[in-house]
């Protein structure tokens, strides 16, 4: 496995592979990898000739007062993990490499899709994501790119961006990976104290119970939403950012549970803000 720190280095490697007729699978990450990321790499490994993983904590997707400085980082550990999964190249640029002095261009996916859910409280977040992913797509030129469904809104935004900007890249959404007790894996789980980690289980538990209500015939989105909110409020230090029930592709609010449904939530448990969701076809 080769670790490339500059755009020039990784482009040379990828051009060689493409000239040799190889397909490229790409897993963009911000590092501090967990089994969720590794599941994306495993899938990419199965479906492509070469696998590229990027590790870059992207400053443009963090707002003021967010955790850019404290975001966990450990490149050596990440490299060991991805090498075991058969990754061919790691692209781990510095912030200056990606955004050199005088940098000016941004990609903004406008409208409901970026304004709802996380877009409401994290203004500018998806502009940062769309910008860095566009740059990474132009650098790595993959055939397929793999993203976790835990960031369901990110997947919807990037699918829209790929359609709108004619990227010849297939976005492959992959299932959420959970701990045995239901907690969705996230690099930010490392911020949780033992007590907070226990409290955080209310998120997946509420989603599973909501799914059960729907399976039993409940179709009133407001009732399901209130059920989840009241459930979460039983945890003393849970601070709800949002609980929303939307169409999974357009992210438009649903009154009735019908079609491609996404139930998504973001809740602060102590310091960390955690997101989770379920997607169901009704
Ligand atoms: O999902 C993430 O880790 C990031 O948002 C991504 C896609 C790597 C862009 O920085």
Coordinates of C-alpha atoms and ligand atoms in Angstrom, one line a residue:
X1 CA 0.0 0.0 0.0
X2 CA 1.3 3.4 -0.8
X3 CA 0.5 6.6 1.1
X4 CA 0.4 9.8 -1.1
X5 CA 0.3 13.2 0.5
X6 CA 0.2 15.3 -2.6
X7 CA -2.3 15.7 -5.4
X8 CA 0.5 15.1 -7.9
X9 CA 1.6 11.8 -6.3
X10 CA -1.8 10.3 -6.2
X11 CA -2.6 11.4 -9.7
X12 CA 0.5 9.7 -11.1
X13 CA -0.5 6.4 -9.4
X14 CA -4.1 6.6 -10.5
X15 CA -3.2 7.5 -14.1
X16 CA -0.9 4.4 -14.2
X17 CA -3.7 2.2 -13.0
X18 CA -6.2 3.7 -15.4
X19 CA -3.8 3.3 -18.4
X20 CA -3.5 -0.4 -17.4
X21 CA -7.3 -0.6 -17.8
X22 CA -8.0 -0.9 -14.0
X23 CA -11.3 0.2 -12.4
X24 CA -11.0 2.5 -9.4
X25 CA -13.1 2.2 -6.2
X26 CA -12.9 5.2 -3.8
X27 CA -13.7 5.5 -0.1
X28 CA -13.5 9.2 1.1
X29 CA -13.1 9.5 4.9
X30 CA -12.0 11.9 7.5
X31 CA -10.0 9.2 9.3
X32 CA -10.1 7.8 12.8
X33 CA -11.6 4.8 11.1
X34 CA -14.1 2.3 12.5
X35 CA -15.8 -0.9 11.3
X36 CA -18.3 1.3 9.3
X37 CA -15.5 2.7 7.2
X38 CA -13.9 -0.7 6.9
X39 CA -17.2 -2.1 5.6
X40 CA -17.0 0.5 2.7
X41 CA -13.5 -0.6 1.9
X42 CA -14.4 -4.3 1.9
X43 CA -17.2 -3.6 -0.6
X44 CA -14.9 -1.4 -2.7
X45 CA -12.3 -4.2 -2.6
X46 CA -14.8 -6.7 -4.0
X47 CA -16.1 -4.5 -6.8
X48 CA -12.9 -2.8 -8.2
X49 CA -9.4 -3.5 -9.4
X50 CA -7.8 -0.8 -7.2
X51 CA -9.0 0.8 -4.0
X52 CA -8.2 4.3 -2.9
X53 CA -9.0 5.7 0.5
X54 CA -8.7 9.4 1.3
X55 CA -8.1 10.5 4.9
X56 CA -8.6 14.2 5.2
X57 CA -10.3 16.2 8.0
X58 CA -11.9 18.8 5.7
X59 CA -11.9 22.2 7.4
X60 CA -14.6 23.7 5.0
X61 CA -17.3 21.4 6.3
X62 CA -16.9 22.5 10.0
X63 CA -18.7 25.5 11.2
X64 CA -17.6 28.0 13.8
X65 CA -17.5 26.4 17.3
X66 CA -17.6 22.9 15.9
X67 CA -15.0 20.2 16.6
X68 CA -12.5 20.8 13.8
X69 CA -9.5 21.1 16.2
X70 CA -10.5 18.3 18.4
X71 CA -11.7 15.9 15.7
X72 CA -9.8 12.6 16.4
X73 CA -6.8 11.9 14.1
X74 CA -4.4 9.0 13.9
X75 CA -3.0 8.5 10.4
X76 CA -0.6 5.6 11.4
X77 CA -3.5 3.6 13.0
X78 CA -5.7 4.3 10.0
X79 CA -3.1 3.2 7.5
X80 CA -2.6 -0.1 9.4
X81 CA -6.4 -0.7 9.3
X82 CA -6.9 0.1 5.7
X83 CA -3.8 -1.9 4.6
X84 CA -5.3 -5.0 6.2
X85 CA -8.4 -4.5 4.0
X86 CA -6.3 -4.6 0.9
X87 CA -6.3 -0.8 0.1
X88 CA -3.9 0.1 -2.7
X89 CA -3.5 3.8 -2.1
X90 CA -4.2 6.2 0.8
X91 CA -4.5 9.8 -0.2
X92 CA -3.8 11.9 3.0
X93 CA -3.2 15.5 1.9
X94 CA -2.7 18.5 4.2
X95 CA -5.2 21.3 4.4
X96 CA -2.7 23.5 2.5
X97 CA -2.5 20.9 -0.3
X98 CA -6.3 20.9 -0.7
X99 CA -6.9 24.6 -0.1
X100 CA -3.7 26.4 -1.0
X101 CA -3.3 30.1 -0.4
X102 CA -5.7 32.0 -2.7
X103 CA -8.2 29.1 -3.0
X104 CA -11.6 30.5 -4.2
X105 CA -13.9 27.9 -5.7
X106 CA -16.8 26.2 -3.9
X107 CA -19.6 23.8 -4.9
X108 CA -23.1 24.6 -3.5
X109 CA -26.0 22.2 -4.0
X110 CA -28.9 24.6 -3.4
X111 CA -32.4 24.1 -2.2
X112 CA -34.3 21.9 0.3
X113 CA -31.8 19.0 0.1
X114 CA -29.1 21.0 1.9
X115 CA -31.3 23.3 3.9
X116 CA -33.2 20.6 5.9
X117 CA -32.1 18.3 8.7
X118 CA -28.4 18.8 9.4
X119 CA -28.3 21.8 7.0
X120 CA -30.5 23.9 9.4
X121 CA -28.1 23.8 12.3
X122 CA -24.9 23.3 10.3
X123 CA -25.1 26.1 7.8
X124 CA -22.5 25.8 5.1
X125 CA -21.7 22.2 6.1
X126 CA -22.9 20.6 2.8
X127 CA -21.1 23.3 0.7
X128 CA -17.9 22.1 2.4
X129 CA -18.7 18.5 1.8
X130 CA -19.8 19.0 -1.9
X131 CA -16.6 21.1 -2.5
X132 CA -14.2 18.6 -1.0
X133 CA -15.9 15.6 -2.6
X134 CA -15.8 17.3 -6.0
X135 CA -12.1 18.0 -5.6
X136 CA -11.5 14.4 -4.5
X137 CA -13.5 13.1 -7.4
X138 CA -11.5 15.2 -9.9
X139 CA -8.3 14.0 -8.3
X140 CA -9.1 10.3 -7.9
X141 CA -11.4 9.9 -10.9
X142 CA -13.0 6.8 -9.5
X143 CA -15.6 4.6 -11.2
X144 CA -17.4 4.0 -7.9
X145 CA -17.4 5.9 -4.6
X146 CA -18.6 4.4 -1.4
X147 CA -20.5 6.3 1.4
X148 CA -22.2 5.2 4.6
X149 CA -26.0 5.5 4.8
X150 CA -25.6 6.9 8.4
X151 CA -25.0 10.2 6.7
X152 CA -28.2 9.8 4.7
X153 CA -28.4 13.5 3.8
X154 CA -24.8 13.5 2.6
X155 CA -25.6 10.6 0.3
X156 CA -28.7 12.4 -1.1
X157 CA -26.7 15.7 -1.6
X158 CA -23.8 13.9 -3.3
X159 CA -26.2 11.9 -5.6
X160 CA -27.8 15.2 -6.6
X161 CA -24.3 16.8 -7.2
X162 CA -23.2 13.9 -9.3
X163 CA -26.3 14.1 -11.5
X164 CA -26.2 17.9 -11.7
X165 CA -22.5 18.2 -12.5
X166 CA -22.3 15.1 -14.8
X167 CA -19.6 13.3 -12.8
X168 CA -19.2 9.9 -14.4
X169 CA -19.1 8.2 -11.0
X170 CA -21.5 5.8 -9.3
X171 CA -22.3 6.7 -5.7
X172 CA -22.7 3.4 -3.8
X173 CA -24.6 3.9 -0.5
X174 CA -23.7 1.2 2.1
X175 CA -25.7 0.1 5.2
X176 CA -25.2 1.6 8.6
X177 CA -22.9 -0.5 10.8
X178 CA -23.9 -0.8 14.5
X179 CA -22.4 -2.0 17.7
X180 CA -24.1 -5.2 19.1
X181 CA -26.3 -3.0 21.3
X182 CA -27.5 -0.8 18.4
X183 CA -25.3 2.3 18.6
X184 CA -24.4 3.4 15.1
X185 CA -20.6 3.5 14.6
X186 CA -19.2 7.0 14.4
X187 CA -15.7 8.5 15.0
X188 CA -17.4 11.0 17.3
X189 CA -18.5 8.1 19.6
X190 CA -15.0 8.4 21.1
X191 CA -16.1 11.6 22.8
X192 CA -18.8 9.8 24.8
X193 CA -18.3 9.0 28.5
X194 CA -19.5 5.6 29.6
X195 CA -22.8 7.0 30.9
X196 CA -23.3 9.1 27.7
X197 CA -22.7 6.0 25.6
X198 CA -25.4 4.2 27.5
X199 CA -27.8 7.2 27.1
X200 CA -27.0 7.3 23.4
X201 CA -28.7 3.9 22.9
X202 CA -32.0 5.7 23.1
X203 CA -31.5 6.9 19.5
X204 CA -31.3 3.5 17.8
X205 CA -33.9 2.1 20.3
X206 CA -36.4 4.8 19.4
X207 CA -35.8 4.3 15.6
X208 CA -36.3 0.5 16.0
X209 CA -39.5 1.1 17.9
X210 CA -40.8 3.6 15.4
X211 CA -40.1 1.0 12.6
X212 CA -42.1 -1.5 14.6
X213 CA -45.0 1.0 14.9
X214 CA -44.9 1.5 11.1
X215 CA -44.8 -2.3 10.5
X216 CA -47.9 -2.5 12.7
X217 CA -49.8 -0.1 10.4
X218 CA -49.1 3.4 11.9
X219 CA -49.0 5.9 9.0
X220 CA -49.2 9.3 10.8
X221 CA -45.8 10.9 10.6
X222 CA -46.5 13.4 13.4
X223 CA -47.4 10.6 15.8
X224 CA -44.2 8.7 15.0
X225 CA -42.2 11.8 15.3
X226 CA -43.7 12.7 18.7
X227 CA -43.2 9.2 19.9
X228 CA -39.4 9.4 19.1
X229 CA -39.1 12.9 20.6
X230 CA -40.8 11.8 23.9
X231 CA -38.7 8.7 24.0
X232 CA -35.4 10.7 23.6
X233 CA -36.6 13.3 26.2
X234 CA -36.6 10.5 28.9
X235 CA -32.7 10.9 28.8
X236 CA -31.7 13.8 31.0
X237 CA -28.9 15.3 29.0
X238 CA -30.2 14.6 25.5
X239 CA -30.5 17.8 23.5
X240 CA -32.6 17.2 20.3
X241 CA -31.4 19.1 17.2
X242 CA -34.0 17.5 15.0
X243 CA -36.2 14.4 14.5
X244 CA -37.6 14.5 10.9
X245 CA -39.6 12.1 8.7
X246 CA -38.9 12.9 5.0
X247 CA -38.7 11.4 1.5
X248 CA -35.3 9.7 1.4
X249 CA -34.4 11.2 -2.0
X250 CA -35.8 14.7 -1.9
X251 CA -35.7 15.1 1.9
X252 CA -39.2 16.8 1.7
X253 CA -41.3 16.5 4.8
X254 CA -43.9 13.7 4.9
X255 CA -47.3 13.9 6.6
X256 CA -48.0 10.3 5.8
X257 CA -45.6 7.4 6.0
X258 CA -45.5 6.3 2.4
X259 CA -42.9 5.6 -0.3
X260 CA -39.1 5.8 0.3
X261 CA -39.2 7.0 3.9
X262 CA -36.2 8.3 5.9
X263 CA -36.6 8.9 9.7
X264 CA -33.5 10.9 10.6
X265 CA -32.4 12.5 13.9
X266 CA -29.6 14.5 15.4
X267 CA -29.2 14.7 19.1
X268 CA -26.5 16.0 21.4
X269 CA -25.7 13.5 24.2
X270 CA -23.5 15.6 26.4
X271 CA -20.9 17.2 24.2
X272 CA -21.1 15.1 21.0
X273 CA -23.8 15.6 18.4
X274 CA -24.8 12.2 17.1
X275 CA -26.9 11.4 14.0
X276 CA -28.8 8.2 13.2
X277 CA -31.6 7.2 10.8
X278 CA -33.6 4.3 9.3
X279 CA -34.8 4.1 5.8
X280 CA -37.9 2.1 4.8
X281 CA -39.9 1.4 1.7
X282 CA -43.6 1.6 2.7
Ligands
LIG1 O1 -18.5 11.5 5.6 C1 -17.3 12.0 5.7 O2 -16.5 11.4 6.4 C2 -17.0 13.3 5.1 O3 -18.1 14.1 5.1 C3 -16.4 13.1 3.7 C4 -17.4 12.5 2.7 C5 -15.2 12.3 3.7 C6 -16.0 14.5 3.1 O4 -15.1 15.2 3.9

